mmCIF file of N, CA and C in Angstrom:
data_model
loop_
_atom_site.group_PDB
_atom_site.id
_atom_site.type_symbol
_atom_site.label_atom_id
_atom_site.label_comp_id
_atom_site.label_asym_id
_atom_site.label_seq_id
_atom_site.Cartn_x
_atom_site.Cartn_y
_atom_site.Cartn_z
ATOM 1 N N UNK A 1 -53.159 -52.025 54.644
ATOM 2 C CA UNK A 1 -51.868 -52.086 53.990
ATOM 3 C C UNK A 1 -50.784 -52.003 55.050
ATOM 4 N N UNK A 2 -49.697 -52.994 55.275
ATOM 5 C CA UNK A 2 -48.636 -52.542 55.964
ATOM 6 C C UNK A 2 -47.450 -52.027 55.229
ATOM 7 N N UNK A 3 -47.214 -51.073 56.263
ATOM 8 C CA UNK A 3 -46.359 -50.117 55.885
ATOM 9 C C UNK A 3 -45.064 -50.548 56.349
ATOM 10 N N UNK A 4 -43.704 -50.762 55.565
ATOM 11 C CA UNK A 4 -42.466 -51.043 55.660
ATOM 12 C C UNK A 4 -42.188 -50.007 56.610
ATOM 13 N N UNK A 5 -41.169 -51.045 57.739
ATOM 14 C CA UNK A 5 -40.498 -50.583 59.054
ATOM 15 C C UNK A 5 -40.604 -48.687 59.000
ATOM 16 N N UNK A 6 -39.896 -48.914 57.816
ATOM 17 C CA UNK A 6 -39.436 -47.288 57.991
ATOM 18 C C UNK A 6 -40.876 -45.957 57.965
ATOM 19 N N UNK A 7 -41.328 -46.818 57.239
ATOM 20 C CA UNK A 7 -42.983 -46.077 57.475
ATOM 21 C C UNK A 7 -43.812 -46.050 58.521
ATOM 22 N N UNK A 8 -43.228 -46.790 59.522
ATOM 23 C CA UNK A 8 -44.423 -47.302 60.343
ATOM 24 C C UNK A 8 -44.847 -46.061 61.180
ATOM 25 N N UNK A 9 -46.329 -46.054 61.378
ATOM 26 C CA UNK A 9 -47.281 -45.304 61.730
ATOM 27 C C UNK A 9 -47.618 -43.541 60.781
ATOM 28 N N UNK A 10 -46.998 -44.494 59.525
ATOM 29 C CA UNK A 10 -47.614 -43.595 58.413
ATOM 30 C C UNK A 10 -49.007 -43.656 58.011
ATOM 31 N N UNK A 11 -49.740 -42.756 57.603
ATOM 32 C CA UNK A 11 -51.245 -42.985 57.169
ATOM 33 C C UNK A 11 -51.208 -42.351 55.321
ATOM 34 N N UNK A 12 -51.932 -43.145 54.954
ATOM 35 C CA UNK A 12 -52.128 -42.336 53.334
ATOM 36 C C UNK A 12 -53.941 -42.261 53.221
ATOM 37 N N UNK A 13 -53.647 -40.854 52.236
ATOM 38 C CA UNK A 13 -55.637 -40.659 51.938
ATOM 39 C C UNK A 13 -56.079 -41.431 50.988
ATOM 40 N N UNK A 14 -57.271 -41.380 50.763
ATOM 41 C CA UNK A 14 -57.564 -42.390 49.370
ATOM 42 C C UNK A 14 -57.244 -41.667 48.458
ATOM 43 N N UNK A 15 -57.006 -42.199 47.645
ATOM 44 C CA UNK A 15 -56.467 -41.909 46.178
ATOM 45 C C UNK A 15 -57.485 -40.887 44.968
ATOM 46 N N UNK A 16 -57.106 -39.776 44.669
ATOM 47 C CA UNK A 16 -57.726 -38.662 44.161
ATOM 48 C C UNK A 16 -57.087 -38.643 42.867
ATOM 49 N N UNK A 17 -58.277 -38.599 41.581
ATOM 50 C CA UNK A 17 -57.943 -38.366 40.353
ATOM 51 C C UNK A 17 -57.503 -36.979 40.366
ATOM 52 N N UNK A 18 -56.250 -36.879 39.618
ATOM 53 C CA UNK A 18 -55.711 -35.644 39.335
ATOM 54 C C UNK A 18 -55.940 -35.458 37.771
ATOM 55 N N UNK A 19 -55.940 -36.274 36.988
ATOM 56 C CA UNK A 19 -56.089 -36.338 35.863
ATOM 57 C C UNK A 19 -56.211 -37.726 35.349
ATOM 58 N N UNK A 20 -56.760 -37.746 33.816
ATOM 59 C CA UNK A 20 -56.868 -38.553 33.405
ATOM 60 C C UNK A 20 -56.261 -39.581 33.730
ATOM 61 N N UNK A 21 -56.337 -41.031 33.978
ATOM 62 C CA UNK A 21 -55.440 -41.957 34.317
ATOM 63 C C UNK A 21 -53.909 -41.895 35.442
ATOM 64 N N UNK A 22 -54.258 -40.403 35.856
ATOM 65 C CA UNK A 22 -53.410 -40.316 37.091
ATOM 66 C C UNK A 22 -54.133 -40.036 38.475
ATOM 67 N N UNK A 23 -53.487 -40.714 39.469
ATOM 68 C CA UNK A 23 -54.154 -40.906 40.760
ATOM 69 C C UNK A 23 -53.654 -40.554 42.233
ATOM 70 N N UNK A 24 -53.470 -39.578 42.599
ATOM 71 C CA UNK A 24 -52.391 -39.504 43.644
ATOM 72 C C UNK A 24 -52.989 -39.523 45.498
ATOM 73 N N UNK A 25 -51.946 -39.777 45.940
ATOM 74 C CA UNK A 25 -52.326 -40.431 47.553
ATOM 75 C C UNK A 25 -51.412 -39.540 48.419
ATOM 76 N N UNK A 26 -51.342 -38.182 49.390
ATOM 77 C CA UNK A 26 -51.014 -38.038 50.480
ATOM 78 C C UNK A 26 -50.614 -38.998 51.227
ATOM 79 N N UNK A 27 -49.443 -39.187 51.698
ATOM 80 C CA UNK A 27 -48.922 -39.907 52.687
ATOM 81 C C UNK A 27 -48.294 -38.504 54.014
ATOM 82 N N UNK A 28 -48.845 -39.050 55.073
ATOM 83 C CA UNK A 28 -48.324 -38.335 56.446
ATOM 84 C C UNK A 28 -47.710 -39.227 56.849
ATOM 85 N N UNK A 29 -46.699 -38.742 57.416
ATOM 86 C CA UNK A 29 -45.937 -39.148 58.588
ATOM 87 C C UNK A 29 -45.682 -38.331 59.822
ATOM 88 N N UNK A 30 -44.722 -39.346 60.461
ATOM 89 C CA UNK A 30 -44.682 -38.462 61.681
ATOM 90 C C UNK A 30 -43.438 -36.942 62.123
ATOM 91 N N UNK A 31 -42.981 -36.882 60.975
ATOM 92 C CA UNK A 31 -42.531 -35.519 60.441
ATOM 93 C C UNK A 31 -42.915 -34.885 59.596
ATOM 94 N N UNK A 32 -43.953 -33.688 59.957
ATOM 95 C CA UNK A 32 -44.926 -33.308 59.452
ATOM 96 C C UNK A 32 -44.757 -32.852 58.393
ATOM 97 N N UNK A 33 -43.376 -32.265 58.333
ATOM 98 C CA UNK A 33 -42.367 -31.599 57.190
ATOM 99 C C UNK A 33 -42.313 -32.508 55.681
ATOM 100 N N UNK A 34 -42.053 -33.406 56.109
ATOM 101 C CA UNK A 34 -42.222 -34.749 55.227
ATOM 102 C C UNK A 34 -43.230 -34.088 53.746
ATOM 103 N N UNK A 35 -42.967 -34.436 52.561
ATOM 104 C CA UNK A 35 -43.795 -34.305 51.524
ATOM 105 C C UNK A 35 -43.738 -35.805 50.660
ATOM 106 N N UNK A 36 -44.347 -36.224 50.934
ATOM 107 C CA UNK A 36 -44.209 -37.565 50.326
ATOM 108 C C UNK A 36 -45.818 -38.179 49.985
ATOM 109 N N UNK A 37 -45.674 -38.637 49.182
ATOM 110 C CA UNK A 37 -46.912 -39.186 48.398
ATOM 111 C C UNK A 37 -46.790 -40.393 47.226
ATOM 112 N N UNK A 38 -48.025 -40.948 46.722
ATOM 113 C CA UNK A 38 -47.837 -42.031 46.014
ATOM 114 C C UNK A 38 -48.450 -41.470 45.001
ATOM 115 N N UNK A 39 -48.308 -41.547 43.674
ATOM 116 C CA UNK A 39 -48.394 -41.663 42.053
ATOM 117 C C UNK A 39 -49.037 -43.146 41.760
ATOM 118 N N UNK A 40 -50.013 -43.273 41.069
ATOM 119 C CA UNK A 40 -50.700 -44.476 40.313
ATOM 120 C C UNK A 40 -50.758 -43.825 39.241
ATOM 121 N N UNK A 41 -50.081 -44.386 38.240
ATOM 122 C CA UNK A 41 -50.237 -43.656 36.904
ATOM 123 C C UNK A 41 -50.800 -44.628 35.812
ATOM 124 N N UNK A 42 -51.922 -44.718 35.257
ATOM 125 C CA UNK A 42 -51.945 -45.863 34.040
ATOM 126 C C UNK A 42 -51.189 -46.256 32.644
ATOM 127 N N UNK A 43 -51.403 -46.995 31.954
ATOM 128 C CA UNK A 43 -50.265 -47.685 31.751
ATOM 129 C C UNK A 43 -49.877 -46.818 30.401
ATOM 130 N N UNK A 44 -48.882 -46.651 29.614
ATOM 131 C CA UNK A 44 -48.435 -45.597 28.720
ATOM 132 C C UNK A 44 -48.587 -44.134 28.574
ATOM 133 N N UNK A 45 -49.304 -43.664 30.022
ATOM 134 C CA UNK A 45 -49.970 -42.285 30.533
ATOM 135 C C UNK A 45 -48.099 -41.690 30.513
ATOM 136 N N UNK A 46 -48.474 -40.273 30.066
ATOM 137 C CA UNK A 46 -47.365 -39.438 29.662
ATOM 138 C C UNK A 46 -47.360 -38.310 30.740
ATOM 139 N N UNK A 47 -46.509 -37.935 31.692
ATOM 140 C CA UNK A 47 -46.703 -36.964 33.030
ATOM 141 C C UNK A 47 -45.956 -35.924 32.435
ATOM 142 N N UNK A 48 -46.220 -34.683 33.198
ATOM 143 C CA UNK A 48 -46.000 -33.581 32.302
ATOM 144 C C UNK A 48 -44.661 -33.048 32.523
ATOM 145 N N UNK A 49 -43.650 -32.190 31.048
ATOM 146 C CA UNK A 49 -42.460 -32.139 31.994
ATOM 147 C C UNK A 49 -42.184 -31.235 33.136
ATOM 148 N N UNK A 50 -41.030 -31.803 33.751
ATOM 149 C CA UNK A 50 -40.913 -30.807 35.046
ATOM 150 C C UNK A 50 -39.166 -30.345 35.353
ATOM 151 N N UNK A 51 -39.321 -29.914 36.095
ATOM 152 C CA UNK A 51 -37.753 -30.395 36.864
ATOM 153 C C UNK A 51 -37.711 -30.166 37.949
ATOM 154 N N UNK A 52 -37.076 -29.724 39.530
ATOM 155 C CA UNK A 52 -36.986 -29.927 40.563
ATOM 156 C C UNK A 52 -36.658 -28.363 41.164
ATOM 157 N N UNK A 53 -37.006 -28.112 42.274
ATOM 158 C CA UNK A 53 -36.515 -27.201 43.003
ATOM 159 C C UNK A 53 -36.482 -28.012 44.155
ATOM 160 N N UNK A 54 -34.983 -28.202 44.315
ATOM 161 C CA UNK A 54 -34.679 -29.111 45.583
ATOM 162 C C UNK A 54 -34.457 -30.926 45.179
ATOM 163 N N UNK A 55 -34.453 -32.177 46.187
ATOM 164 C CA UNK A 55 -34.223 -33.397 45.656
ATOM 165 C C UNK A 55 -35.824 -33.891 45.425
ATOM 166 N N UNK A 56 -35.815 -35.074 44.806
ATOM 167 C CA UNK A 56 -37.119 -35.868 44.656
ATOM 168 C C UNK A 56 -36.072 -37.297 44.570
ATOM 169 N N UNK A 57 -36.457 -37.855 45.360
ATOM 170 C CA UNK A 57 -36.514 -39.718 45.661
ATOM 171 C C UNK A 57 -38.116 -40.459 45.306
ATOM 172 N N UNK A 58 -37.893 -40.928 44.212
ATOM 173 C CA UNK A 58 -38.851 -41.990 43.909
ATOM 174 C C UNK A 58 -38.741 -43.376 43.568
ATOM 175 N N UNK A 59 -39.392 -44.452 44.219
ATOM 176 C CA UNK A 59 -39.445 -45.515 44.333
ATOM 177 C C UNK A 59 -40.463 -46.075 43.693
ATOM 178 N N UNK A 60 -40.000 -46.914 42.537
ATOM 179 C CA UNK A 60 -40.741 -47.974 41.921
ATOM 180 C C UNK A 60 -41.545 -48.909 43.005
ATOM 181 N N UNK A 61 -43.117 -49.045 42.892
ATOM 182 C CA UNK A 61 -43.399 -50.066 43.698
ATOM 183 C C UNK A 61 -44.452 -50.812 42.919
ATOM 184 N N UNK A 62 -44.598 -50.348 41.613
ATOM 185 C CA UNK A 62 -45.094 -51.916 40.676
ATOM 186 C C UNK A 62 -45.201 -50.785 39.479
ATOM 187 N N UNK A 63 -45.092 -51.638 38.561
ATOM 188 C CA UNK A 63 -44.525 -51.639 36.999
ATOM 189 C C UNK A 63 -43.621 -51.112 36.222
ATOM 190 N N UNK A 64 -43.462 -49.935 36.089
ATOM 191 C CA UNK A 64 -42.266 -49.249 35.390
ATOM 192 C C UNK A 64 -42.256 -47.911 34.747
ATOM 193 N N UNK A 65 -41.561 -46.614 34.396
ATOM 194 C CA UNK A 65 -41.425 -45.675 33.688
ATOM 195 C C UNK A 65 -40.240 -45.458 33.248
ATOM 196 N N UNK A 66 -39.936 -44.960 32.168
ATOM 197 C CA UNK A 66 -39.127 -44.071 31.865
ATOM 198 C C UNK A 66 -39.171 -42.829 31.834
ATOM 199 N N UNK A 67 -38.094 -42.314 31.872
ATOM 200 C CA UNK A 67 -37.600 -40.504 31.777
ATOM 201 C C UNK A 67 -36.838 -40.128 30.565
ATOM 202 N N UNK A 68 -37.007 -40.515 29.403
ATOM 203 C CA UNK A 68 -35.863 -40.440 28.049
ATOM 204 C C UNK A 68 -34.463 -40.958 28.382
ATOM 205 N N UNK A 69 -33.896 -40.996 29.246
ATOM 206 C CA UNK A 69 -32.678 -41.441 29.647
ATOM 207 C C UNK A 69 -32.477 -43.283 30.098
ATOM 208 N N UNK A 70 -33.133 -43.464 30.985
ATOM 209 C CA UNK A 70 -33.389 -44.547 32.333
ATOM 210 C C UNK A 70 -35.040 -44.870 32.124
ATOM 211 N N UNK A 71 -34.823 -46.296 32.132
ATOM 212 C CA UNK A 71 -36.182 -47.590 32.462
ATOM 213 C C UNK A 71 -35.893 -47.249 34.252
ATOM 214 N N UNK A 72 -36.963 -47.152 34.756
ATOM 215 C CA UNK A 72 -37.151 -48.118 35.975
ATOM 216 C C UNK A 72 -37.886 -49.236 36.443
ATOM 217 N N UNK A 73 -38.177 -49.737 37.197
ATOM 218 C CA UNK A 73 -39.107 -50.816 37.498
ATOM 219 C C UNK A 73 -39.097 -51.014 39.161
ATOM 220 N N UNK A 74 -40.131 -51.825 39.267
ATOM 221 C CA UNK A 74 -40.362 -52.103 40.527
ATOM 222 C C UNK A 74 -39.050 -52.577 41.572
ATOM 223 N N UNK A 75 -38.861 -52.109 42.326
ATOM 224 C CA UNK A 75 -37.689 -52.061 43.863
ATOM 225 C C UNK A 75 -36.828 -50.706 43.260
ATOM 226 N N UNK A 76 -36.853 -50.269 42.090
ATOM 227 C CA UNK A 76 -35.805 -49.104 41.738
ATOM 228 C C UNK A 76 -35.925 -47.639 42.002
ATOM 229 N N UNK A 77 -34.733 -47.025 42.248
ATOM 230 C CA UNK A 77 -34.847 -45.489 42.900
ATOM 231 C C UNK A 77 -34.465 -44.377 41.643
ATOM 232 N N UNK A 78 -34.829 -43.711 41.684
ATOM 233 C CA UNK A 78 -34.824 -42.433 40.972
ATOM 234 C C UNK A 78 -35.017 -41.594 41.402
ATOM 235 N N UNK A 79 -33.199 -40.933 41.289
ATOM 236 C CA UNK A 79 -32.882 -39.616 41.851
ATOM 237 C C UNK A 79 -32.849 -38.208 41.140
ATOM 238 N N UNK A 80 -33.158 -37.763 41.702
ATOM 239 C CA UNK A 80 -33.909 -36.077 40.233
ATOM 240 C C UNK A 80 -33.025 -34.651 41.500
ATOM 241 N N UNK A 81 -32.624 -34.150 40.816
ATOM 242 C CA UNK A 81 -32.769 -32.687 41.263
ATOM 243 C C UNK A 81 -32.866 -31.543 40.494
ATOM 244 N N UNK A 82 -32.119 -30.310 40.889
ATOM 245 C CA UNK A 82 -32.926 -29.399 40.027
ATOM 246 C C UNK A 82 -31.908 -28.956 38.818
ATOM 247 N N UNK A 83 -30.906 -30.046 38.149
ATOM 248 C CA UNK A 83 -29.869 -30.024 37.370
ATOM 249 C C UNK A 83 -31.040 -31.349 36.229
ATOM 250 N N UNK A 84 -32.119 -31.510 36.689
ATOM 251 C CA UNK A 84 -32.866 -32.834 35.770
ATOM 252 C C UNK A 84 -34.380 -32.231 35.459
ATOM 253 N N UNK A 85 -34.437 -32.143 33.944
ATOM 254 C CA UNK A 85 -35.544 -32.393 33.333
ATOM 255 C C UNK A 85 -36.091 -33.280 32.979
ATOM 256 N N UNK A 86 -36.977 -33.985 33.128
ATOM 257 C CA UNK A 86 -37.977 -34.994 32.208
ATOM 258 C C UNK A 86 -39.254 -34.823 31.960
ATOM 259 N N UNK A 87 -39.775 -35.543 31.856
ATOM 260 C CA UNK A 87 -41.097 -36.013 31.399
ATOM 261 C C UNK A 87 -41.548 -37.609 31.277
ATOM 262 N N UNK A 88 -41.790 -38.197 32.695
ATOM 263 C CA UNK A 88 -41.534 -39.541 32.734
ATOM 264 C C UNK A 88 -42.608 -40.015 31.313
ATOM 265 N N UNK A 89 -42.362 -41.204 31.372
ATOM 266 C CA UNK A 89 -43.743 -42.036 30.707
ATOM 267 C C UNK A 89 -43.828 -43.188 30.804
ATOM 268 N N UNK A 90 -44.810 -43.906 31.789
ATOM 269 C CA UNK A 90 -45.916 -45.394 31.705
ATOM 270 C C UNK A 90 -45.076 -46.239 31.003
ATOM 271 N N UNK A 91 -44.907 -47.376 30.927
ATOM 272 C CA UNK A 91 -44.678 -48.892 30.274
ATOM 273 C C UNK A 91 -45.553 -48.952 30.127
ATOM 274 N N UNK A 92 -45.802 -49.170 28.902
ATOM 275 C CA UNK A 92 -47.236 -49.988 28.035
ATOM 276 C C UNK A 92 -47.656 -50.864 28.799
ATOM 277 N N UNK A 93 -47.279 -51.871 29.356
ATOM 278 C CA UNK A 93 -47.521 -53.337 29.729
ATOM 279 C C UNK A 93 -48.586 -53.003 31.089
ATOM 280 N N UNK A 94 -48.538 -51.905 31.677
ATOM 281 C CA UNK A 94 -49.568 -52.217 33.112
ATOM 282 C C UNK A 94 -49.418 -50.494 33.556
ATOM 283 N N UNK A 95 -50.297 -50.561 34.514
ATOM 284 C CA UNK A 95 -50.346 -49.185 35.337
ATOM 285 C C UNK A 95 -48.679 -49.487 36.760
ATOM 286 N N UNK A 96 -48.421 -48.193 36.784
ATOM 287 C CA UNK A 96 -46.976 -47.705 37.682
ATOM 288 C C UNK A 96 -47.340 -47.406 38.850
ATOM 289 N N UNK A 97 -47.181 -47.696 40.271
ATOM 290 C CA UNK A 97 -47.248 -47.368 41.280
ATOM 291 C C UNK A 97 -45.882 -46.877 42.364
ATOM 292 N N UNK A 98 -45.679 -45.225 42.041
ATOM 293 C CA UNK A 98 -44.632 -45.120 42.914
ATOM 294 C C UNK A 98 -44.725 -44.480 43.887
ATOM 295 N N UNK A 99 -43.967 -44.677 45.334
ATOM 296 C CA UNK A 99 -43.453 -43.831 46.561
ATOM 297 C C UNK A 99 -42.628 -42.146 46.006
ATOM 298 N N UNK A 100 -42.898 -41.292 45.994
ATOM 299 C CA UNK A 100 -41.904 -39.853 45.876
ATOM 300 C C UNK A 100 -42.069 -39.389 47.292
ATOM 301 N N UNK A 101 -40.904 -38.701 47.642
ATOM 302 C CA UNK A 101 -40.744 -38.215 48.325
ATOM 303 C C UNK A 101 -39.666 -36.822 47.816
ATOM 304 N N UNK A 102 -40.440 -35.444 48.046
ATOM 305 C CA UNK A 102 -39.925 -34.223 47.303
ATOM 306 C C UNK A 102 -39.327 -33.164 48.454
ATOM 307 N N UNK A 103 -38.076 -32.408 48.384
ATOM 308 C CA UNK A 103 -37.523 -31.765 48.934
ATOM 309 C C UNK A 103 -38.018 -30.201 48.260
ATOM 310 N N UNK A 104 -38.553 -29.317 48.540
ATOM 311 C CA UNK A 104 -39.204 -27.931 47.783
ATOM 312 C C UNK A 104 -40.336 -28.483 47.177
ATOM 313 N N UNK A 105 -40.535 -28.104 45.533
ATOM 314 C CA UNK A 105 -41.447 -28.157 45.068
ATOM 315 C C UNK A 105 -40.751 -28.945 43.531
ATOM 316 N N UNK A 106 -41.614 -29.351 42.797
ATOM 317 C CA UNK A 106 -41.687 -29.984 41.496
ATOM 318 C C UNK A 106 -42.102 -28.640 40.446
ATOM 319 N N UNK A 107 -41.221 -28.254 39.519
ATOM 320 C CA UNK A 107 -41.390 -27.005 38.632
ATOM 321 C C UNK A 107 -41.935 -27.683 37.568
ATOM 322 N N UNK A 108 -43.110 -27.544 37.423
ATOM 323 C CA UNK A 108 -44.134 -27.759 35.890
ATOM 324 C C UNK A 108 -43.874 -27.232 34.970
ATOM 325 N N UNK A 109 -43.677 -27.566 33.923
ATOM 326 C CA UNK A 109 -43.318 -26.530 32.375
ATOM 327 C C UNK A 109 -44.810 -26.060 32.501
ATOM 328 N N UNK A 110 -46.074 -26.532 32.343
ATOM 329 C CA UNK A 110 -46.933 -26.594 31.883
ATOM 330 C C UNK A 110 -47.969 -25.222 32.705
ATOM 331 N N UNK A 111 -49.388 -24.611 32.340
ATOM 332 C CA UNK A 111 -49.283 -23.562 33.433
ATOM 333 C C UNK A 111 -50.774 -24.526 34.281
ATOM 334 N N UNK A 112 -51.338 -25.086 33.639
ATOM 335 C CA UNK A 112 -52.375 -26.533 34.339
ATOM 336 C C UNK A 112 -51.657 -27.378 35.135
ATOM 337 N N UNK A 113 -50.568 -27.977 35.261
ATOM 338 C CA UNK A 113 -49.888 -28.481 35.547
ATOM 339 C C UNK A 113 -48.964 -27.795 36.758
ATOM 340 N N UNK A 114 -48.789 -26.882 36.315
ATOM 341 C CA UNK A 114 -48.716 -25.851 37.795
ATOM 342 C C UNK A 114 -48.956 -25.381 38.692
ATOM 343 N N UNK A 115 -50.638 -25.325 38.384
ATOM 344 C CA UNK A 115 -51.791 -25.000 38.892
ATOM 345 C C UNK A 115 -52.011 -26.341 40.142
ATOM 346 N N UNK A 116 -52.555 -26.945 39.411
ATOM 347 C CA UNK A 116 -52.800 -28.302 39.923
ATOM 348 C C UNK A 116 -51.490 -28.571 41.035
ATOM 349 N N UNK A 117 -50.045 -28.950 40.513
ATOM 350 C CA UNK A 117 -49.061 -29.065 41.455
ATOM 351 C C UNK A 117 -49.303 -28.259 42.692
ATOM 352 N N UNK A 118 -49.123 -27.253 42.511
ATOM 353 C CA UNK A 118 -49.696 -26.381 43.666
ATOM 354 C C UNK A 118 -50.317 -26.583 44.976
ATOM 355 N N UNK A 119 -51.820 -26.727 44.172
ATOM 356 C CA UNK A 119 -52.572 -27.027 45.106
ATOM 357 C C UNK A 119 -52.877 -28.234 45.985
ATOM 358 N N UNK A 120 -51.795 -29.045 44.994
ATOM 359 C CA UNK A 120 -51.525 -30.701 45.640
ATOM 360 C C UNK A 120 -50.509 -30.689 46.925
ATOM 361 N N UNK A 121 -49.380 -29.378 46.692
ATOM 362 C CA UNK A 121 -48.222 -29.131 47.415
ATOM 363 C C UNK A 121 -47.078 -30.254 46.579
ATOM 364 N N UNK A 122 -47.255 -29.901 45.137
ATOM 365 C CA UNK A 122 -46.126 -30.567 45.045
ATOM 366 C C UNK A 122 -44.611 -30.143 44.355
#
C-alpha cells in the first residue's frame, strides 16, 4: 500500500477484529506520540457512543457514516472534540474505511466498550 506524502514511512499492523464487523489497524509513525489508526467498519454496523477527551480528526477513505447530525463520505474530515457526542453509523450501501487520528483518549459510554478502548489505546 502506498502511503500519501504525509505518511511516508508509516507502517500499519494487520487488521484485528475488535468486534463484530469491526476491524481496526495500528498505524506507527515516525512520532511515536502519534495515535492514529484505521477503522473498517461493515456496512450499517452501529459504533458505540462516545465523546472525546482531547481532538479526534477522521478521514473518510471509502464509503460513508453518519453521526445523527452530518453524512460523511469518502475524501471528508470529521472534527470531534470533547464538546461532541455521537454514535457514528455505517451507510447501508458498503463497508467504511477511515484514517483517525486521536489527541487523549475516546470516552466510551459503554463499560465493554471501555474495556476494549483501552486496551487498544484508544
Amino acid at each position: 500500500m502506498a502511503w500519501p506524502r504525509s505518511l511516508r514511512g508509516a507502517t500499519a499492523s494487520a487488521w484485528r477484529r475488535i468486534a463484530h464487523g469491526v476491524r481496526w489497524s495500528r498505524v506507527t509513525l515516525a512520532d511515536a506520540a502519534a495515535n492514529v489508526y484505521l477503522l473498517r467498519v461493515a456496512a450499517g454496523k452501529v459504533l458505540p457512543e462516545h465523546s472525546h477527551r482531547g481532538g479526534e480528526l477522521t478521514q473518510v477513505l471509502h464509503g460513508a457514516f453518519h453521526d445523527g447530525d452530518e453524512r460523511f463520505a469518502a475524501g471528508d474530515f470529521d472534527e470531534a472534540d470533547d464538546s461532541v457526542h455521537h454514535q457514528p453509523v455505517v451507510a447501508t450501501c458498503g463497508e467504511c474505511i477511515c484514517r483517525t487520528s486521536v489527541e487523549g483518549r475516546v470516552a466510551f459510554d459503554g463499560a465493554i466498550a471501555r474495556v476494549l478502548g483501552s486496551l487498544l489505546g484508544m
